[in-house]
Short mmCIF file of the C-alpha atoms (twelve columns), coordinates in Angstrom:
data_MODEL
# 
_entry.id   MODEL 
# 
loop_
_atom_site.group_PDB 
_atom_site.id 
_atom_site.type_symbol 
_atom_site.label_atom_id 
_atom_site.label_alt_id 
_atom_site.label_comp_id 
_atom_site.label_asym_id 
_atom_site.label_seq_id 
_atom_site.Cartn_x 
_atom_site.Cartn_y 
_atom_site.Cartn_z 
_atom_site.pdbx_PDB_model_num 
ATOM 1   C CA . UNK A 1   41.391 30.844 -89.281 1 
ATOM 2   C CA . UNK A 2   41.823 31.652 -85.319 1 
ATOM 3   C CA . UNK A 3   40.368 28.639 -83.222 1 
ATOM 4   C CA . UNK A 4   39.953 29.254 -79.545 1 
ATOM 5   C CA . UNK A 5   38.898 27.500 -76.519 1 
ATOM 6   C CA . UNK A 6   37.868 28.604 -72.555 1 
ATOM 7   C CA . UNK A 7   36.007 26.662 -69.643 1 
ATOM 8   C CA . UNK A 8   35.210 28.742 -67.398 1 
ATOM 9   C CA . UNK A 9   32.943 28.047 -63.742 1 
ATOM 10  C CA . UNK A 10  32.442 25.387 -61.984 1 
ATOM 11  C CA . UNK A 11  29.750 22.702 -61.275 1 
ATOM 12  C CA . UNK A 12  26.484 22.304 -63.774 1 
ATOM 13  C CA . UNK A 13  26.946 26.368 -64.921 1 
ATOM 14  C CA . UNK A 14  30.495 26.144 -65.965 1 
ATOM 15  C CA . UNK A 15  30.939 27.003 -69.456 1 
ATOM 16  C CA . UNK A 16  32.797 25.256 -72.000 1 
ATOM 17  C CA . UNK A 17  33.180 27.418 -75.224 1 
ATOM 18  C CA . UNK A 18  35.845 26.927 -78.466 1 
ATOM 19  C CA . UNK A 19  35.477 29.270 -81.464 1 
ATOM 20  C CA . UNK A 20  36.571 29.586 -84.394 1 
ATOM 21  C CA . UNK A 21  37.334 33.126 -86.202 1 
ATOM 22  C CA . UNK A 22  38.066 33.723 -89.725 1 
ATOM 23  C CA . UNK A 23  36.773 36.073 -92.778 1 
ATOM 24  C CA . UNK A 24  33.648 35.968 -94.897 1 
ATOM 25  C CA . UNK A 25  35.398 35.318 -98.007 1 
ATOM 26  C CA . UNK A 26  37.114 31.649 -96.235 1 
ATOM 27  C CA . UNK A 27  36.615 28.533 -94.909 1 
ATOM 28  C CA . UNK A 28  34.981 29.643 -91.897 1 
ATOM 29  C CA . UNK A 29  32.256 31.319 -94.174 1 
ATOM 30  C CA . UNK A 30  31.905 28.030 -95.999 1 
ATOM 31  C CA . UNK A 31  31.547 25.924 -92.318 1 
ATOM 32  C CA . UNK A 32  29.128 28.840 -90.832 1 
ATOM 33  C CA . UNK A 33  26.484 29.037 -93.305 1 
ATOM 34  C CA . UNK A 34  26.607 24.731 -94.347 1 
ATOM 35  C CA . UNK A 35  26.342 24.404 -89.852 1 
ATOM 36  C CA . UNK A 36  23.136 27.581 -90.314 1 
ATOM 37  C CA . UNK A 37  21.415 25.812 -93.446 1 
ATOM 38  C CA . UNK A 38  21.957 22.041 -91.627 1 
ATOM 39  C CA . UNK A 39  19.975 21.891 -88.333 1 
ATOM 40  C CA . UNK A 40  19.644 18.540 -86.793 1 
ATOM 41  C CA . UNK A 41  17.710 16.884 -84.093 1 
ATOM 42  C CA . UNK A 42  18.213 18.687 -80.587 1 
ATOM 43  C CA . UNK A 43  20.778 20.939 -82.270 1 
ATOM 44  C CA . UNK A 44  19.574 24.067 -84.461 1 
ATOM 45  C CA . UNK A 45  22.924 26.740 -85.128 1 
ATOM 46  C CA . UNK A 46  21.312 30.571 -84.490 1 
ATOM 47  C CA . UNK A 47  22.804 33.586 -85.092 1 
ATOM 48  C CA . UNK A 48  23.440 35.232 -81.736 1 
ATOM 49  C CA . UNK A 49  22.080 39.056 -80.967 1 
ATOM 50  C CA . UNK A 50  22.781 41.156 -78.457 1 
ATOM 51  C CA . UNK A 51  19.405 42.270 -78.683 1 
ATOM 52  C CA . UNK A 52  16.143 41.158 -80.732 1 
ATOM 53  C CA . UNK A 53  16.902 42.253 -83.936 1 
ATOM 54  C CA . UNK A 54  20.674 43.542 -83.461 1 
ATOM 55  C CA . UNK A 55  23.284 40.341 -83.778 1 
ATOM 56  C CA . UNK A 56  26.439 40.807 -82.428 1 
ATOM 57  C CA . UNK A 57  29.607 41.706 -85.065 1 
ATOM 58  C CA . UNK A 58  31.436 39.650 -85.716 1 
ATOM 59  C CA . UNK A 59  28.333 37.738 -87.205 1 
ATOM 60  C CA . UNK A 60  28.377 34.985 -84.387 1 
ATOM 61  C CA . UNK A 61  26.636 31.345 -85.362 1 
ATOM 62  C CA . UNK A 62  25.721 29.948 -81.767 1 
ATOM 63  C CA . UNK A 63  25.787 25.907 -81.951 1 
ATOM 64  C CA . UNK A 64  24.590 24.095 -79.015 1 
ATOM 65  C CA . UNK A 65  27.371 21.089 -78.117 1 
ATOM 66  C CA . UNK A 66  23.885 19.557 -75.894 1 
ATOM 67  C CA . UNK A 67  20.480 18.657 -77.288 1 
ATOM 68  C CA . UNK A 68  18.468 20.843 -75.834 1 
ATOM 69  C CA . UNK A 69  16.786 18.773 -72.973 1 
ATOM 70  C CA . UNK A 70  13.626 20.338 -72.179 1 
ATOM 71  C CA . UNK A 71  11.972 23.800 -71.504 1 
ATOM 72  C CA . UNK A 72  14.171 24.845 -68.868 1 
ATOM 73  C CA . UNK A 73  17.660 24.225 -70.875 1 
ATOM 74  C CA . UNK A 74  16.598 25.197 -73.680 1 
ATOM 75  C CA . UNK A 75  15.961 28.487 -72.229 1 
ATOM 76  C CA . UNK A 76  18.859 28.450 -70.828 1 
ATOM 77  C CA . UNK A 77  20.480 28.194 -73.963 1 
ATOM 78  C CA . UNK A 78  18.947 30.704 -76.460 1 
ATOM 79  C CA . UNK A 79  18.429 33.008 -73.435 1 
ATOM 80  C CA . UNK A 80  21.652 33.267 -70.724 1 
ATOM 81  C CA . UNK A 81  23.633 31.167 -72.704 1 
ATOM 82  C CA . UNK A 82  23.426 33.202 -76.080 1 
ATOM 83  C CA . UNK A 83  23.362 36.532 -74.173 1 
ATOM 84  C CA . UNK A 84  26.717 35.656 -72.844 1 
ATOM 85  C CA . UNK A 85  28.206 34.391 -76.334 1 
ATOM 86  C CA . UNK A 86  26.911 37.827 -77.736 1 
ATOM 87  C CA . UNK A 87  28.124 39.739 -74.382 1 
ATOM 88  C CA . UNK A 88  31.804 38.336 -74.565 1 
ATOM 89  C CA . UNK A 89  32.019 38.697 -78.289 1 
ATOM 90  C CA . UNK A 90  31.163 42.106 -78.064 1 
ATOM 91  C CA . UNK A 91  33.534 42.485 -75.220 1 
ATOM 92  C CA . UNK A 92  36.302 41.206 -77.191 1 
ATOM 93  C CA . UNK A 93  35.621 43.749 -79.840 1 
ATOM 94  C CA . UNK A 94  34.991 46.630 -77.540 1 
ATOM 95  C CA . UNK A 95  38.665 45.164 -75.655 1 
ATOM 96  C CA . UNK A 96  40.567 45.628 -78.931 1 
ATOM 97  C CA . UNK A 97  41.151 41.833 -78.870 1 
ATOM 98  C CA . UNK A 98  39.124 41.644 -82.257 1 
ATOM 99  C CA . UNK A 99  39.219 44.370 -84.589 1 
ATOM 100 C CA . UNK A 100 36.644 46.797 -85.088 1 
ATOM 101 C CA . UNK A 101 37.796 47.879 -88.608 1 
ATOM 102 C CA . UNK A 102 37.213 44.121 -88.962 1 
ATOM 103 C CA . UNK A 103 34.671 42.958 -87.433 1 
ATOM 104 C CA . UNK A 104 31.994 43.551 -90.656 1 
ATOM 105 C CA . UNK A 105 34.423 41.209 -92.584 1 
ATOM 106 C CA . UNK A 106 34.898 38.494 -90.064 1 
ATOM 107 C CA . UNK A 107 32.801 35.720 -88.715 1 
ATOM 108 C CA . UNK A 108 32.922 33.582 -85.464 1 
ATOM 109 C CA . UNK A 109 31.359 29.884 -84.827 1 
ATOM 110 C CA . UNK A 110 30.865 29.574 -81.296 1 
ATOM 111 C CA . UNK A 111 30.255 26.077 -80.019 1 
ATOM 112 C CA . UNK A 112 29.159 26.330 -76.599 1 
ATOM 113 C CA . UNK A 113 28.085 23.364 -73.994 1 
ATOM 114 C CA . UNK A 114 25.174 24.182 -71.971 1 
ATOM 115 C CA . UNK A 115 24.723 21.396 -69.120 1 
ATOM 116 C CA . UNK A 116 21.280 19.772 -68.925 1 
ATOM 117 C CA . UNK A 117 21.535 20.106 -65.096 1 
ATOM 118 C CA . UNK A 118 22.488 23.798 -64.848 1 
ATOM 119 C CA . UNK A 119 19.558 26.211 -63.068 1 
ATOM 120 C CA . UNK A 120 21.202 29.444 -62.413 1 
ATOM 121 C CA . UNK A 121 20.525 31.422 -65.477 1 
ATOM 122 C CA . UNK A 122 22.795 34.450 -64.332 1 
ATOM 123 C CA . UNK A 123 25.939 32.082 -63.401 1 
ATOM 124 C CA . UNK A 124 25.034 30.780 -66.938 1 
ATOM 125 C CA . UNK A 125 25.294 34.015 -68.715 1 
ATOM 126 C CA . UNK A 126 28.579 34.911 -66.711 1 
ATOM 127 C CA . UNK A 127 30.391 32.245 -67.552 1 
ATOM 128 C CA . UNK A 128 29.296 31.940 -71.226 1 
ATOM 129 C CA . UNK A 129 29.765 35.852 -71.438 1 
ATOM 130 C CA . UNK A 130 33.610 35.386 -70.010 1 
ATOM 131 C CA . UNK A 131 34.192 31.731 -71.984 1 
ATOM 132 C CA . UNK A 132 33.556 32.970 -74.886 1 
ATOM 133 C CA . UNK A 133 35.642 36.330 -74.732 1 
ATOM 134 C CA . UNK A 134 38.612 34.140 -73.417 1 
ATOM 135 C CA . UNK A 135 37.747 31.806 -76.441 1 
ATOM 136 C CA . UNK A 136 38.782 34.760 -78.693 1 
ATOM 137 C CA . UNK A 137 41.755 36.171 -76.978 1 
ATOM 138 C CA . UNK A 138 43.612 32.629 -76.723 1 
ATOM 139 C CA . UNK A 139 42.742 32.069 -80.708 1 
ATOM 140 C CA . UNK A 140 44.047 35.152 -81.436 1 
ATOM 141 C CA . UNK A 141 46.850 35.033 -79.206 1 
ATOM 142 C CA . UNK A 142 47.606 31.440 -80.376 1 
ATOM 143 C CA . UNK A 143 47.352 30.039 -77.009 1 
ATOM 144 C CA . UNK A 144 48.492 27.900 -75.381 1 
ATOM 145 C CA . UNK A 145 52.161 27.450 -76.941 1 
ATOM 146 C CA . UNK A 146 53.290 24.413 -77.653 1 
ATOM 147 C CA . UNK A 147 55.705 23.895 -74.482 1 
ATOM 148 C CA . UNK A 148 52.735 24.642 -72.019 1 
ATOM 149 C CA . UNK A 149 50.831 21.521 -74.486 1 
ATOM 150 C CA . UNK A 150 53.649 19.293 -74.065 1 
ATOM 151 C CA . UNK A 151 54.485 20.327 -70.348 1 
ATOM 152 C CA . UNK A 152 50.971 18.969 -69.157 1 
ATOM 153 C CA . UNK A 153 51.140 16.048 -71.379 1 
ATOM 154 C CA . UNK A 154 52.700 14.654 -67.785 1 
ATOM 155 C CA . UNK A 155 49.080 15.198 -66.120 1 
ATOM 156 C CA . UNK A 156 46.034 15.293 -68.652 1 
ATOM 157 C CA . UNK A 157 42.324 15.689 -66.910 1 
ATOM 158 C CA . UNK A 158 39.358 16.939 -66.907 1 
ATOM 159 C CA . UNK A 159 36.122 17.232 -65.354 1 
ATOM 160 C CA . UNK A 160 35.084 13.335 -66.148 1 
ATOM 161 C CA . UNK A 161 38.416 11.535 -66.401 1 
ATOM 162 C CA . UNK A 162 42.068 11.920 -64.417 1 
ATOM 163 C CA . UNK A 163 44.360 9.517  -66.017 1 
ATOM 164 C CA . UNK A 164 46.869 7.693  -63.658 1 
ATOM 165 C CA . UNK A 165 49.008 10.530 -62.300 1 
ATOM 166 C CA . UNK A 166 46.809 13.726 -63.269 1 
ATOM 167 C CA . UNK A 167 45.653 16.083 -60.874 1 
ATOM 168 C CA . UNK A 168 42.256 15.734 -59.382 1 
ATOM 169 C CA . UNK A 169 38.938 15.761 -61.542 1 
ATOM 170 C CA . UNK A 170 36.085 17.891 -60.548 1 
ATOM 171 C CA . UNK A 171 33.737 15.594 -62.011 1 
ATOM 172 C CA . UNK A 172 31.752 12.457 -62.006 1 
ATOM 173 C CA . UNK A 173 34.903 10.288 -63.741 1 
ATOM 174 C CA . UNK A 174 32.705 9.436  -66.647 1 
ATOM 175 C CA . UNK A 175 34.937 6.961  -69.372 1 
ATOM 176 C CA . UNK A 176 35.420 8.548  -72.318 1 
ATOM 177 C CA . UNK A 177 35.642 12.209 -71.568 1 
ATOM 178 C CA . UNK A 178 31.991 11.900 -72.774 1 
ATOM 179 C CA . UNK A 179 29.437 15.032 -71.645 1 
ATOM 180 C CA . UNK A 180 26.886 12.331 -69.660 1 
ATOM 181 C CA . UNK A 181 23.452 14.303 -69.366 1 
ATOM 182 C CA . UNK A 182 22.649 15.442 -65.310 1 
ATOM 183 C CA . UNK A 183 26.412 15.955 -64.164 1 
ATOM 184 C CA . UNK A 184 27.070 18.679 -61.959 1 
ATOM 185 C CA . UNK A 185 30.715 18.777 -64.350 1 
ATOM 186 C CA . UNK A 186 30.366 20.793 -66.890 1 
ATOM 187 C CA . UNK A 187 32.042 19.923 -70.123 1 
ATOM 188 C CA . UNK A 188 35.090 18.841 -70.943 1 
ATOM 189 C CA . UNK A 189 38.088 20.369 -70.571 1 
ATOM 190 C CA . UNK A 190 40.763 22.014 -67.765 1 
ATOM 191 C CA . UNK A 191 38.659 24.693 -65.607 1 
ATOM 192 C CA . UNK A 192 40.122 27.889 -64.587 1 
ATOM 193 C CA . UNK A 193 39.288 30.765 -62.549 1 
ATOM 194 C CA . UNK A 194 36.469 32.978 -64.147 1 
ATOM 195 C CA . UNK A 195 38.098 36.589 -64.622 1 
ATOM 196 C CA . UNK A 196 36.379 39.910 -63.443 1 
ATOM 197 C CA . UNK A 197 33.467 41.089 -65.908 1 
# 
Protein backbone atom coordinates (compact mmCIF):
# COMPACT_ATOMS: atom_id res chain seq x y z
CA UNK A 1 0.00 0.00 0.00
CA UNK A 2 1.57 3.43 -1.52
CA UNK A 3 -0.08 6.52 0.30
CA UNK A 4 0.58 9.87 -1.25
CA UNK A 5 -0.14 13.41 -0.67
CA UNK A 6 0.15 16.99 -2.93
CA UNK A 7 -1.40 20.60 -2.42
CA UNK A 8 -1.05 22.23 -5.10
CA UNK A 9 -2.47 26.25 -6.04
CA UNK A 10 -3.22 28.76 -4.16
CA UNK A 11 -6.28 30.65 -2.73
CA UNK A 12 -10.04 28.93 -2.84
CA UNK A 13 -8.80 26.59 -6.16
CA UNK A 14 -5.80 25.10 -4.57
CA UNK A 15 -6.00 21.49 -4.41
CA UNK A 16 -5.34 19.30 -1.62
CA UNK A 17 -5.19 15.57 -2.74
CA UNK A 18 -3.61 12.23 -0.68
CA UNK A 19 -4.05 8.78 -2.26
CA UNK A 20 -3.65 5.75 -1.52
CA UNK A 21 -2.43 2.88 -4.11
CA UNK A 22 -2.44 -0.73 -3.61
CA UNK A 23 -3.76 -4.09 -5.48
CA UNK A 24 -7.21 -5.56 -5.91
CA UNK A 25 -6.50 -8.58 -4.03
CA UNK A 26 -5.45 -6.11 -0.51
CA UNK A 27 -6.43 -3.87 1.88
CA UNK A 28 -6.93 -1.09 -0.36
CA UNK A 29 -9.58 -3.29 -2.25
CA UNK A 30 -11.22 -3.99 1.08
CA UNK A 31 -11.23 0.15 2.05
CA UNK A 32 -12.35 1.09 -1.75
CA UNK A 33 -15.36 -0.88 -2.22
CA UNK A 34 -16.65 -0.62 2.02
CA UNK A 35 -15.90 3.75 1.20
CA UNK A 36 -18.15 2.90 -2.65
CA UNK A 37 -20.99 0.74 -0.86
CA UNK A 38 -21.05 3.47 2.36
CA UNK A 39 -22.14 6.94 1.10
CA UNK A 40 -22.98 9.42 3.72
CA UNK A 41 -24.57 12.76 3.99
CA UNK A 42 -22.77 15.46 1.69
CA UNK A 43 -20.19 12.81 0.84
CA UNK A 44 -21.00 10.02 -1.92
CA UNK A 45 -17.32 8.07 -3.14
CA UNK A 46 -17.65 7.81 -7.32
CA UNK A 47 -15.60 6.12 -9.47
CA UNK A 48 -13.76 8.70 -11.55
CA UNK A 49 -13.82 8.52 -15.68
CA UNK A 50 -12.00 10.16 -17.96
CA UNK A 51 -14.91 10.16 -20.02
CA UNK A 52 -18.74 9.08 -19.58
CA UNK A 53 -18.52 5.62 -19.60
CA UNK A 54 -14.54 5.08 -19.68
CA UNK A 55 -13.03 5.30 -15.82
CA UNK A 56 -9.64 5.94 -15.54
CA UNK A 57 -7.08 2.68 -14.74
CA UNK A 58 -6.08 2.38 -12.11
CA UNK A 59 -9.84 2.03 -11.02
CA UNK A 60 -9.86 5.48 -9.12
CA UNK A 61 -12.69 5.91 -6.12
CA UNK A 62 -13.05 9.85 -5.96
CA UNK A 63 -14.11 10.85 -2.18
CA UNK A 64 -15.00 14.34 -1.58
CA UNK A 65 -12.99 15.62 1.87
CA UNK A 66 -16.12 18.72 1.64
CA UNK A 67 -19.87 18.22 1.69
CA UNK A 68 -20.82 19.27 -1.30
CA UNK A 69 -22.25 22.84 -0.60
CA UNK A 70 -24.59 23.64 -3.24
CA UNK A 71 -25.04 23.52 -7.11
CA UNK A 72 -22.08 25.35 -7.97
CA UNK A 73 -19.47 23.08 -5.81
CA UNK A 74 -20.88 20.32 -6.40
CA UNK A 75 -20.25 20.83 -9.96
CA UNK A 76 -17.21 21.70 -9.31
CA UNK A 77 -16.52 18.56 -7.83
CA UNK A 78 -17.89 15.72 -10.06
CA UNK A 79 -17.03 17.98 -13.04
CA UNK A 80 -13.30 19.94 -12.86
CA UNK A 81 -12.49 18.37 -9.84
CA UNK A 82 -12.95 14.63 -11.00
CA UNK A 83 -11.66 15.46 -14.51
CA UNK A 84 -8.44 16.43 -12.93
CA UNK A 85 -8.23 13.28 -10.49
CA UNK A 86 -8.86 11.16 -13.74
CA UNK A 87 -6.41 13.56 -15.88
CA UNK A 88 -3.40 13.21 -13.36
CA UNK A 89 -4.00 9.56 -12.76
CA UNK A 90 -3.83 8.91 -16.22
CA UNK A 91 -0.83 11.10 -16.46
CA UNK A 92 0.93 9.18 -13.94
CA UNK A 93 0.34 6.05 -15.88
CA UNK A 94 1.07 7.47 -19.26
CA UNK A 95 4.56 9.09 -17.17
CA UNK A 96 5.67 5.56 -16.22
CA UNK A 97 5.22 6.64 -12.57
CA UNK A 98 2.46 3.82 -12.27
CA UNK A 99 2.72 0.81 -14.20
CA UNK A 100 0.84 0.04 -17.14
CA UNK A 101 1.36 -3.78 -16.95
CA UNK A 102 -0.28 -2.92 -13.61
CA UNK A 103 -2.59 -0.73 -13.71
CA UNK A 104 -5.71 -3.51 -14.38
CA UNK A 105 -4.53 -5.03 -11.00
CA UNK A 106 -4.21 -1.94 -8.94
CA UNK A 107 -6.58 0.48 -7.37
CA UNK A 108 -6.25 4.15 -6.12
CA UNK A 109 -8.54 6.08 -3.38
CA UNK A 110 -8.23 9.58 -4.07
CA UNK A 111 -9.43 11.91 -1.34
CA UNK A 112 -9.56 15.23 -2.72
CA UNK A 113 -10.73 18.73 -0.94
CA UNK A 114 -12.74 20.86 -3.10
CA UNK A 115 -13.21 24.44 -1.34
CA UNK A 116 -16.81 25.65 -1.00
CA UNK A 117 -15.56 29.12 -2.11
CA UNK A 118 -13.63 28.12 -5.25
CA UNK A 119 -15.29 29.56 -8.82
CA UNK A 120 -12.73 28.97 -11.41
CA UNK A 121 -13.58 25.61 -12.74
CA UNK A 122 -10.37 25.44 -15.05
CA UNK A 123 -7.85 26.51 -12.08
CA UNK A 124 -9.89 23.70 -10.36
CA UNK A 125 -9.21 21.03 -12.84
CA UNK A 126 -5.43 22.14 -13.06
CA UNK A 127 -4.65 21.83 -9.84
CA UNK A 128 -6.64 18.63 -9.06
CA UNK A 129 -5.21 17.21 -12.46
CA UNK A 130 -1.40 18.08 -11.12
CA UNK A 131 -2.31 17.20 -7.12
CA UNK A 132 -3.27 14.20 -7.79
CA UNK A 133 -0.39 13.03 -10.24
CA UNK A 134 2.11 14.44 -7.58
CA UNK A 135 -0.05 12.41 -5.02
CA UNK A 136 1.16 9.25 -6.88
CA UNK A 137 4.73 9.98 -7.61
CA UNK A 138 5.58 10.96 -3.82
CA UNK A 139 3.66 7.51 -2.66
CA UNK A 140 5.52 5.71 -4.91
CA UNK A 141 8.64 7.40 -4.41
CA UNK A 142 8.11 7.23 -0.60
CA UNK A 143 8.31 10.85 -0.17
CA UNK A 144 9.19 12.83 1.79
CA UNK A 145 12.12 10.90 3.74
CA UNK A 146 12.19 10.94 7.06
CA UNK A 147 15.07 13.70 7.58
CA UNK A 148 13.09 16.28 5.37
CA UNK A 149 9.89 15.17 8.19
CA UNK A 150 12.02 15.77 11.05
CA UNK A 151 13.98 18.83 9.51
CA UNK A 152 10.62 20.92 9.35
CA UNK A 153 9.46 19.65 12.60
CA UNK A 154 11.41 23.20 13.56
CA UNK A 155 8.58 25.19 11.51
CA UNK A 156 5.16 23.26 11.02
CA UNK A 157 2.22 25.38 9.06
CA UNK A 158 -0.21 25.49 6.96
CA UNK A 159 -2.78 27.38 5.29
CA UNK A 160 -4.98 27.94 8.71
CA UNK A 161 -2.41 27.70 11.50
CA UNK A 162 1.58 28.87 11.87
CA UNK A 163 2.69 27.70 15.18
CA UNK A 164 5.11 30.06 17.12
CA UNK A 165 8.19 30.16 14.89
CA UNK A 166 6.76 28.67 11.47
CA UNK A 167 6.89 30.42 8.38
CA UNK A 168 3.98 32.47 7.26
CA UNK A 169 0.37 30.96 6.67
CA UNK A 170 -1.48 31.73 3.56
CA UNK A 171 -4.64 31.40 5.25
CA UNK A 172 -7.32 32.64 7.49
CA UNK A 173 -5.38 31.13 10.90
CA UNK A 174 -8.36 28.99 11.64
CA UNK A 175 -7.60 26.79 15.26
CA UNK A 176 -7.43 23.47 14.64
CA UNK A 177 -6.07 23.07 11.18
CA UNK A 178 -9.85 22.61 10.56
CA UNK A 179 -11.12 23.17 6.60
CA UNK A 180 -13.74 26.24 7.80
CA UNK A 181 -16.35 26.49 4.82
CA UNK A 182 -15.82 30.10 2.58
CA UNK A 183 -11.89 30.43 3.06
CA UNK A 184 -10.02 31.61 0.26
CA UNK A 185 -7.17 28.74 1.90
CA UNK A 186 -7.57 25.81 0.52
CA UNK A 187 -7.02 22.75 2.60
CA UNK A 188 -4.66 21.81 4.77
CA UNK A 189 -1.37 21.23 4.24
CA UNK A 190 2.25 22.97 2.95
CA UNK A 191 1.52 24.56 -0.69
CA UNK A 192 3.98 24.35 -3.39
CA UNK A 193 4.46 25.56 -6.76
CA UNK A 194 2.04 23.86 -9.34
CA UNK A 195 4.41 22.09 -12.02
CA UNK A 196 3.97 22.51 -15.89
CA UNK A 197 0.98 20.30 -17.35
Amino acid sequence: MLIGESYIGAGAEAAHVNTVLGERSGPVAVAWATALATPSAGHAPFVAVVVPGIPVKPLTLFVNKAAIAGDEHGTLTWGAAQAGVAGGVADAVSEGILSEADADQSLIIAAVWVNPAARDADQVYANNRTATREALRAGVAGTPQLAEVLAARHRPFNPFYNAPGGQESAGSGAPGGQEPAGTDAGEGGQARAAEPQ
